[in-house]
Amino acid sequence: MDFTLTEEQLLIQQAARDFAQTELLPEVIERDDAQRFPTEEVKKMGELGFLGMMVNPKYGGSGFDTLSYVLVMEELSKIDASASVVVSVNNSLVCWGLETFASEEQKTKYLTKLATGENIGAFCLSEPEAGSDATSQKTTAIDKGDHYILNGTKNWITNGSTANTYLVIAQTDREKGHKGINALIVEKGMEGFEIGPKENKLGIRGSDTHSLIFNDVKVPKENRIGEDGFGFKFAMKTLSGGRIGIAAQALGIAAGAYELALKYSKERKAFGTEIANHQAIAFKLADMHTQIEAARMLVYKAALDKDNGNDYDLSGAMAKLYASQVAMETTVEAVQIHGGNGFVKDYHVERLMRDAKITQIYEGTSEIQKIVISRSIIKN
Ligand code: CAA
């Protein structure tokens, strides 16, 4: 597999790197501390085309391939995973799902504004009692002829309060199991739709994560995505691509922590020499570098599978499983290399360590990725 980047891919990678340094880095510690959403930064990312990267320009998107998207995710995540998760959810879970499965009318009405960043999207699958076990949806969308009546609660929703467009998965016909689930487009402000409290999180504290409450919300039938009963498959197919984005986020967090640790270990002296000259540190750097490179190959492979029209359920799950593990291990080692300085906020690595953890949980935990991977290899 050829991972040589094209000139265009190198340019977009550099643009994301520059943006992260000049726009995300300056206040990243303050945003994390205050749990402040990067409002202005997200607006600028919309202007740069980062929020609808893979969307066809006729719907307001940038028309890039998945590999370019992954490169941008990696660069943004080196600096600020709270900002990059907005990019990931908007691109993979919302724009991609709509562009691939929505009607022309829905695309015109919703996708164009989401792809430009004028509106932000949220993907609402998880519930208090249905996280990993996603077929056990308790939220109901009862068919009332020309509309659905939506009732229930969604949990841990990224972009929970900043979004305007919500893709909500709900059960219409319980007897049909997952074949009775629908995906509905819900707008902020619809009567009966309430945004619940914001979560106070360990990591990605700048991203806003909320519960959402639906009380007899009337959703027009024209807002259903695809055929009746397509909602679960919609969620699964969309999440398969989403996992590539989160894998790229994990890769970026790992690479960001490694770059800081490498720089620090070439500057900090102990026992009369830079600590990089001590084998205890040099071997850590060697392991980190090797693991990150291996994770990068898996992430790029999954992106290329998607771009080349190959199946990417397996490669995306492997990329997410491995890259998130590498993110966790690498950030812990980066803190260790920084010693006491690693434990204070000014050096960034403690935040990267806290941010890394979520990549093993959202868009399918590591255990869910192993279900997807093992089922795939046993079946074939
Ligand atoms: N593509 C298409 N169809 C798929 C699919 C895929 N990737 N995966 C499963 N399906 C289909 C199956 O073929 C099956 O359909 P048929 O009966 O017609 O064959 C149907 O979906 C049900 O599949 P399973 O029997 O495999 O279902 P299961 O109950 O065993 O669960 C699972 C499968 C993979 C574990 C799934 O429940 C899952 O992925 N769970 C994790 C959910 C998740 O990732 N949540 C994250 C929340 S979103 C989030 O984090 C967003 C955010 O804000 C950042």
Coordinates of C-alpha atoms and ligand atoms in Angstrom, one line a residue:
M1 CA 0.0 0.0 0.0
D2 CA 1.4 3.4 -1.0
F3 CA 1.3 6.0 1.7
T4 CA 3.1 8.7 -0.3
L5 CA 1.2 11.9 0.3
T6 CA 0.3 14.0 -2.7
E7 CA 1.2 17.7 -3.0
E8 CA -2.4 18.6 -2.1
Q9 CA -2.4 16.3 1.0
L10 CA 0.9 17.9 2.1
L11 CA -0.5 21.4 1.8
I12 CA -3.7 20.6 3.8
Q13 CA -1.5 18.9 6.4
Q14 CA 0.6 22.0 6.7
A15 CA -2.4 24.3 6.8
A16 CA -3.8 22.3 9.8
R17 CA -0.4 22.3 11.5
D18 CA -0.2 26.1 11.1
F19 CA -3.7 26.6 12.3
A20 CA -3.2 24.4 15.4
Q21 CA 0.0 26.3 16.3
T22 CA -1.4 29.8 15.7
E23 CA -5.0 29.5 16.7
L24 CA -5.5 26.5 18.9
L25 CA -2.3 26.5 21.0
P26 CA -2.4 30.0 22.6
E27 CA -5.5 29.4 24.9
V28 CA -5.7 25.6 25.0
I29 CA -4.8 25.4 28.7
E30 CA -7.3 28.0 29.6
R31 CA -10.1 26.4 27.6
D32 CA -9.4 23.1 29.2
D33 CA -9.4 24.6 32.7
A34 CA -12.6 26.6 32.2
Q35 CA -14.3 23.8 30.1
R36 CA -14.8 26.5 27.4
F37 CA -15.9 25.5 24.0
P38 CA -13.6 26.7 21.2
T39 CA -16.3 28.8 19.6
E40 CA -14.1 31.3 17.6
E41 CA -11.7 28.5 16.7
V42 CA -14.5 26.3 15.3
K43 CA -15.8 29.2 13.3
K44 CA -12.3 29.6 11.7
M45 CA -12.1 25.9 11.0
G46 CA -15.4 26.2 9.2
E47 CA -13.9 29.0 7.1
L48 CA -10.9 26.8 6.3
G49 CA -13.2 24.0 5.1
F50 CA -12.2 21.6 8.0
L51 CA -15.8 21.0 9.0
G52 CA -17.0 19.5 5.7
M53 CA -13.8 18.1 4.4
M54 CA -15.1 15.1 2.5
V55 CA -18.4 16.7 1.4
N56 CA -18.9 17.4 -2.3
P57 CA -18.4 21.1 -3.1
K58 CA -21.9 21.2 -4.5
Y59 CA -23.1 20.9 -0.9
G60 CA -20.6 23.4 0.4
G61 CA -17.9 20.9 1.3
S62 CA -14.2 20.9 0.5
G63 CA -14.2 17.7 -1.6
F64 CA -11.1 16.1 0.0
D65 CA -10.5 12.4 0.5
T66 CA -10.5 10.6 3.8
L67 CA -6.7 10.5 4.0
S68 CA -6.6 14.4 3.9
Y69 CA -9.2 14.4 6.6
V70 CA -7.1 12.0 8.7
L71 CA -4.0 14.3 8.2
V72 CA -6.0 17.3 9.5
M73 CA -7.4 15.4 12.4
E74 CA -3.9 14.3 13.4
E75 CA -2.5 17.8 13.3
L76 CA -5.3 19.4 15.2
S77 CA -5.3 16.6 17.8
K78 CA -1.6 17.1 18.5
I79 CA -2.6 20.4 20.1
D80 CA -6.3 20.4 21.0
A81 CA -8.4 17.2 21.0
S82 CA -11.4 19.2 22.3
A83 CA -11.4 21.1 19.0
S84 CA -10.6 18.1 16.9
V85 CA -13.6 16.1 18.2
V86 CA -15.9 18.8 16.8
V87 CA -14.2 18.3 13.5
S88 CA -14.5 14.5 13.7
V89 CA -18.2 14.4 14.8
N90 CA -19.2 17.0 12.2
N91 CA -17.4 15.4 9.4
S92 CA -17.7 11.6 10.0
L93 CA -20.9 11.2 11.9
V94 CA -23.0 14.0 10.7
C95 CA -21.9 15.2 7.2
W96 CA -20.9 11.8 5.9
G97 CA -24.1 10.2 7.1
L98 CA -26.2 12.9 5.5
E99 CA -24.3 13.0 2.2
T100 CA -24.4 9.2 1.9
F101 CA -28.0 8.4 3.0
A102 CA -30.1 11.6 3.2
S103 CA -32.6 12.7 0.5
E104 CA -31.7 15.6 -1.9
E105 CA -34.1 17.8 0.1
Q106 CA -32.5 17.0 3.4
K107 CA -29.0 17.6 1.9
T108 CA -30.0 21.0 0.6
K109 CA -31.7 22.0 3.8
Y110 CA -29.2 20.6 6.3
L111 CA -25.9 19.4 4.8
T112 CA -24.8 22.6 3.1
K113 CA -24.9 24.6 6.4
L114 CA -23.1 21.8 8.3
A115 CA -20.4 21.4 5.7
T116 CA -19.5 25.1 5.8
G117 CA -19.6 25.2 9.6
E118 CA -22.5 27.7 9.6
N119 CA -24.3 25.0 11.7
I120 CA -22.8 22.3 13.8
G121 CA -24.1 18.7 14.1
A122 CA -24.4 16.1 16.8
F123 CA -24.9 12.3 16.6
C124 CA -27.2 11.0 19.2
L125 CA -27.1 7.2 19.7
S126 CA -25.9 6.6 23.3
E127 CA -28.5 6.4 26.1
P128 CA -28.3 6.0 29.9
E129 CA -28.9 2.2 29.4
A130 CA -27.7 1.8 25.8
G131 CA -24.0 2.7 25.3
S132 CA -22.1 -0.3 23.9
D133 CA -25.4 -2.3 23.5
A134 CA -26.7 0.1 20.9
T135 CA -29.6 -2.0 19.7
S136 CA -31.3 -1.6 23.1
Q137 CA -32.6 1.9 22.3
K138 CA -35.2 3.1 24.8
T139 CA -35.9 6.4 23.0
T140 CA -39.0 6.0 21.0
A141 CA -40.1 7.6 17.7
I142 CA -43.8 6.7 17.4
D143 CA -45.2 6.8 13.9
K144 CA -48.2 9.2 13.7
G145 CA -48.7 9.3 10.0
D146 CA -47.0 12.4 8.7
H147 CA -44.7 12.8 11.7
Y148 CA -43.0 11.0 14.6
I149 CA -43.4 11.7 18.3
L150 CA -40.0 11.4 19.9
N151 CA -39.5 10.6 23.6
G152 CA -36.5 9.7 25.6
T153 CA -33.0 10.7 26.8
K154 CA -29.6 10.6 25.0
N155 CA -26.4 10.7 27.0
W156 CA -22.8 12.0 26.5
I157 CA -23.6 13.8 23.3
T158 CA -20.7 15.7 21.8
N159 CA -21.6 19.2 20.6
G160 CA -24.7 18.7 22.8
S161 CA -25.4 22.4 23.3
T162 CA -23.5 24.0 20.4
A163 CA -25.1 21.9 17.7
N164 CA -28.2 23.0 15.7
T165 CA -28.7 19.8 13.8
Y166 CA -29.1 16.5 15.7
L167 CA -29.2 13.0 14.2
V168 CA -31.2 11.1 16.7
I169 CA -31.5 7.3 16.7
A170 CA -34.8 6.0 18.1
Q171 CA -37.0 2.9 18.3
T172 CA -40.2 3.0 16.2
D173 CA -41.3 -0.6 16.4
R174 CA -39.8 -2.6 19.3
E175 CA -41.1 -5.9 18.0
K176 CA -38.8 -5.6 15.0
G177 CA -35.7 -5.1 17.1
H178 CA -32.9 -3.3 15.4
K179 CA -35.0 -3.3 12.2
G180 CA -37.5 -1.1 13.9
I181 CA -35.1 1.7 14.6
N182 CA -35.1 5.0 12.7
A183 CA -32.6 8.0 12.4
L184 CA -34.3 11.4 12.5
I185 CA -33.0 14.9 11.9
V186 CA -34.0 17.0 14.9
E187 CA -33.5 20.7 15.0
K188 CA -32.5 22.8 18.0
G189 CA -35.6 24.7 19.2
M190 CA -38.2 22.0 18.3
E191 CA -40.9 22.1 21.0
G192 CA -40.2 19.5 23.7
F193 CA -36.4 19.3 23.0
E194 CA -34.4 20.2 26.0
I195 CA -30.6 20.3 26.4
G196 CA -29.6 18.7 29.7
P197 CA -26.7 19.4 32.0
K198 CA -23.1 19.7 30.7
E199 CA -20.8 16.8 31.8
N200 CA -17.7 17.7 33.9
K201 CA -15.2 15.5 32.2
L202 CA -11.7 14.1 32.8
G203 CA -10.5 15.1 29.4
I204 CA -11.6 16.9 26.2
R205 CA -12.9 19.5 28.6
G206 CA -13.3 22.1 26.0
S207 CA -15.8 20.1 24.1
D208 CA -19.4 20.3 25.3
T209 CA -20.9 17.0 26.2
H210 CA -24.5 17.0 27.3
S211 CA -27.5 14.8 27.9
L212 CA -30.5 15.6 25.6
I213 CA -34.1 15.2 26.6
F214 CA -37.0 14.7 24.2
N215 CA -40.5 15.2 25.5
D216 CA -43.2 14.6 22.8
V217 CA -41.1 16.2 20.2
K218 CA -43.0 16.3 16.9
V219 CA -40.5 15.4 14.1
P220 CA -41.8 15.6 10.5
K221 CA -41.6 12.3 8.6
E222 CA -39.6 14.1 5.9
N223 CA -36.8 14.3 8.5
R224 CA -36.3 10.5 8.6
I225 CA -33.1 9.4 7.0
G226 CA -33.6 6.5 4.6
E227 CA -36.3 3.9 4.6
D228 CA -38.4 3.0 7.6
G229 CA -36.2 0.8 9.9
F230 CA -32.9 1.9 8.4
G231 CA -31.8 3.8 11.6
F232 CA -29.6 1.1 13.2
K233 CA -27.7 0.3 10.0
F234 CA -27.3 4.1 9.4
A235 CA -25.7 4.4 12.9
M236 CA -23.4 1.4 12.3
K237 CA -22.3 2.4 8.9
T238 CA -21.7 6.0 10.0
L239 CA -19.8 4.9 13.1
S240 CA -17.5 2.7 10.9
G241 CA -16.2 5.9 9.3
G242 CA -16.3 7.8 12.6
R243 CA -13.9 5.3 14.1
I244 CA -11.2 6.3 11.5
G245 CA -11.6 9.9 12.6
I246 CA -11.2 9.0 16.3
A247 CA -8.2 6.7 15.4
A248 CA -6.6 9.8 13.7
Q249 CA -7.4 11.8 16.8
A250 CA -5.7 9.2 19.0
L251 CA -2.7 9.2 16.7
G252 CA -2.5 13.0 16.9
I253 CA -2.6 13.0 20.7
A254 CA 0.1 10.3 20.8
A255 CA 2.3 12.2 18.3
G256 CA 1.8 15.5 20.1
A257 CA 2.9 14.0 23.4
Y258 CA 5.9 12.3 21.8
E259 CA 7.0 15.5 20.1
L260 CA 6.9 17.3 23.4
A261 CA 8.7 14.5 25.2
L262 CA 11.5 14.3 22.5
K263 CA 12.0 18.1 22.7
Y264 CA 12.1 18.1 26.5
S265 CA 14.5 15.2 26.7
K266 CA 16.9 17.0 24.4
E267 CA 16.8 20.1 26.6
R268 CA 16.5 18.9 30.2
K269 CA 19.7 17.9 31.9
A270 CA 20.3 15.4 34.7
F271 CA 23.5 13.7 35.9
G272 CA 25.5 16.0 33.7
T273 CA 23.9 15.4 30.3
E274 CA 20.6 15.8 28.4
I275 CA 18.2 13.2 29.6
A276 CA 17.8 11.8 26.1
N277 CA 21.3 10.5 26.5
H278 CA 20.2 8.2 29.3
Q279 CA 19.1 4.9 27.9
A280 CA 16.1 4.8 30.3
I281 CA 14.7 7.8 28.4
A282 CA 16.1 6.9 24.9
F283 CA 14.4 3.5 25.0
K284 CA 11.1 5.1 25.9
L285 CA 11.4 7.4 22.9
A286 CA 12.3 4.5 20.7
D287 CA 9.2 2.6 21.8
M288 CA 6.9 5.7 21.4
H289 CA 8.3 6.4 17.9
T290 CA 7.8 2.9 16.8
Q291 CA 4.3 2.5 18.1
I292 CA 3.2 5.8 16.7
E293 CA 4.5 4.9 13.3
A294 CA 2.7 1.5 13.4
A295 CA -0.5 3.3 14.5
R296 CA -0.1 5.8 11.6
M297 CA 0.1 2.9 9.1
L298 CA -3.1 1.4 10.4
V299 CA -4.9 4.8 10.4
Y300 CA -3.8 5.6 6.8
K301 CA -4.6 2.1 5.7
A302 CA -8.2 2.5 7.0
A303 CA -8.5 5.9 5.3
L304 CA -7.2 4.5 2.0
D305 CA -9.6 1.5 2.3
K306 CA -12.5 4.0 2.5
D307 CA -11.1 6.1 -0.3
N308 CA -10.6 3.1 -2.6
G309 CA -14.1 1.7 -2.0
N310 CA -12.9 -1.2 0.1
D311 CA -14.5 -2.5 3.2
Y312 CA -13.3 -0.4 6.2
D313 CA -15.2 -1.9 9.1
L314 CA -12.3 -4.1 10.0
S315 CA -9.4 -1.7 9.2
G316 CA -11.2 1.2 11.0
A317 CA -11.8 -0.8 14.1
M318 CA -8.2 -2.1 14.2
A319 CA -6.9 1.5 13.6
K320 CA -9.0 2.8 16.5
L321 CA -8.2 0.0 18.9
Y322 CA -4.5 0.3 18.3
A323 CA -4.1 4.0 18.0
S324 CA -6.1 4.7 21.1
Q325 CA -4.0 2.2 23.1
V326 CA -0.8 3.9 21.7
A327 CA -2.3 7.3 22.7
M328 CA -2.8 6.1 26.3
E329 CA 0.6 4.5 26.6
T330 CA 2.5 7.3 24.9
T331 CA 1.0 10.1 26.9
V332 CA 1.7 8.3 30.2
E333 CA 5.3 7.9 29.1
A334 CA 5.5 11.5 28.0
V335 CA 4.4 12.6 31.5
Q336 CA 7.0 10.3 33.0
I337 CA 9.7 11.7 30.8
H338 CA 8.8 15.3 31.9
G339 CA 9.0 14.2 35.6
G340 CA 7.6 16.8 38.0
N341 CA 7.0 19.2 35.1
G342 CA 4.8 16.6 33.4
F343 CA 2.4 16.8 36.3
V344 CA 1.7 20.5 35.9
K345 CA -0.5 22.0 33.3
D346 CA 2.0 24.4 31.6
Y347 CA 3.8 21.5 29.9
H348 CA 0.7 20.2 28.1
V349 CA 1.4 16.5 28.5
E350 CA -0.9 15.9 31.4
R351 CA -3.8 17.3 29.3
L352 CA -2.9 15.0 26.4
M353 CA -2.9 12.1 28.9
R354 CA -6.3 13.0 30.1
D355 CA -7.6 13.5 26.6
A356 CA -6.2 10.2 25.4
K357 CA -8.5 8.2 27.6
I358 CA -11.7 9.0 25.8
T359 CA -10.4 7.6 22.5
Q360 CA -10.6 4.2 24.1
I361 CA -14.2 4.8 25.0
Y362 CA -16.2 6.9 22.5
E363 CA -17.5 5.8 19.1
G364 CA -17.1 2.2 20.4
T365 CA -15.0 1.2 23.3
S366 CA -11.8 -0.9 22.8
E367 CA -13.9 -3.9 23.8
I368 CA -16.5 -3.1 21.0
Q369 CA -13.6 -2.8 18.5
K370 CA -12.5 -6.3 19.5
I371 CA -16.0 -7.6 18.9
V372 CA -16.0 -6.0 15.4
I373 CA -12.5 -7.3 14.6
S374 CA -13.0 -10.8 15.9
R375 CA -16.4 -11.2 14.2
S376 CA -14.9 -10.1 11.0
I377 CA -11.8 -12.4 11.1
I378 CA -13.9 -15.4 12.2
K379 CA -16.5 -14.9 9.5
N380 CA -14.0 -14.7 6.7
Ligands
CAA1 N1 -22.5 -1.8 8.8 C1 -23.7 -2.2 8.4 N2 -24.5 -3.0 9.2 C2 -24.0 -3.4 10.3 C3 -22.7 -3.0 10.8 C4 -22.0 -2.2 10.0 N3 -20.7 -1.7 10.4 N4 -22.6 -3.6 12.0 C5 -23.7 -4.2 12.3 N5 -24.6 -4.1 11.3 C6 -25.9 -4.7 11.2 C7 -25.8 -6.2 11.2 O1 -25.5 -6.8 9.9 C8 -27.2 -6.6 11.7 O2 -28.1 -6.5 10.7 P1 -28.9 -7.9 10.1 O3 -29.6 -8.4 11.3 O4 -29.8 -7.4 9.0 O5 -27.8 -8.8 9.6 C9 -27.5 -5.5 12.6 O6 -26.7 -4.4 12.3 C10 -27.3 -5.8 14.1 O7 -26.0 -6.2 14.2 P2 -25.5 -7.2 15.3 O8 -26.3 -8.4 15.4 O9 -24.0 -7.4 15.1 O10 -25.7 -6.3 16.6 P3 -25.2 -6.4 18.1 O11 -26.3 -6.1 19.0 O12 -24.4 -7.7 18.3 O13 -24.1 -5.2 18.2 C11 -22.2 -3.9 17.9 C12 -23.1 -4.9 17.3 C13 -21.0 -3.9 16.9 C14 -21.6 -4.3 19.2 C15 -22.9 -2.5 18.0 O14 -23.9 -2.6 18.9 C16 -21.9 -1.4 18.3 O15 -21.2 -0.9 17.4 N6 -22.0 -0.9 19.6 C17 -21.2 0.3 20.0 C18 -21.9 1.5 19.7 C19 -21.0 2.7 19.7 O16 -20.0 2.7 19.0 N7 -21.4 3.8 20.4 C20 -20.7 5.0 20.3 C21 -21.7 6.1 20.5 S1 -21.5 7.4 19.4 C22 -20.3 8.5 20.0 O17 -19.5 8.1 20.8 C23 -20.4 9.8 19.3 C24 -19.8 10.9 19.9 O18 -20.5 11.8 20.3 C25 -18.3 11.1 19.9

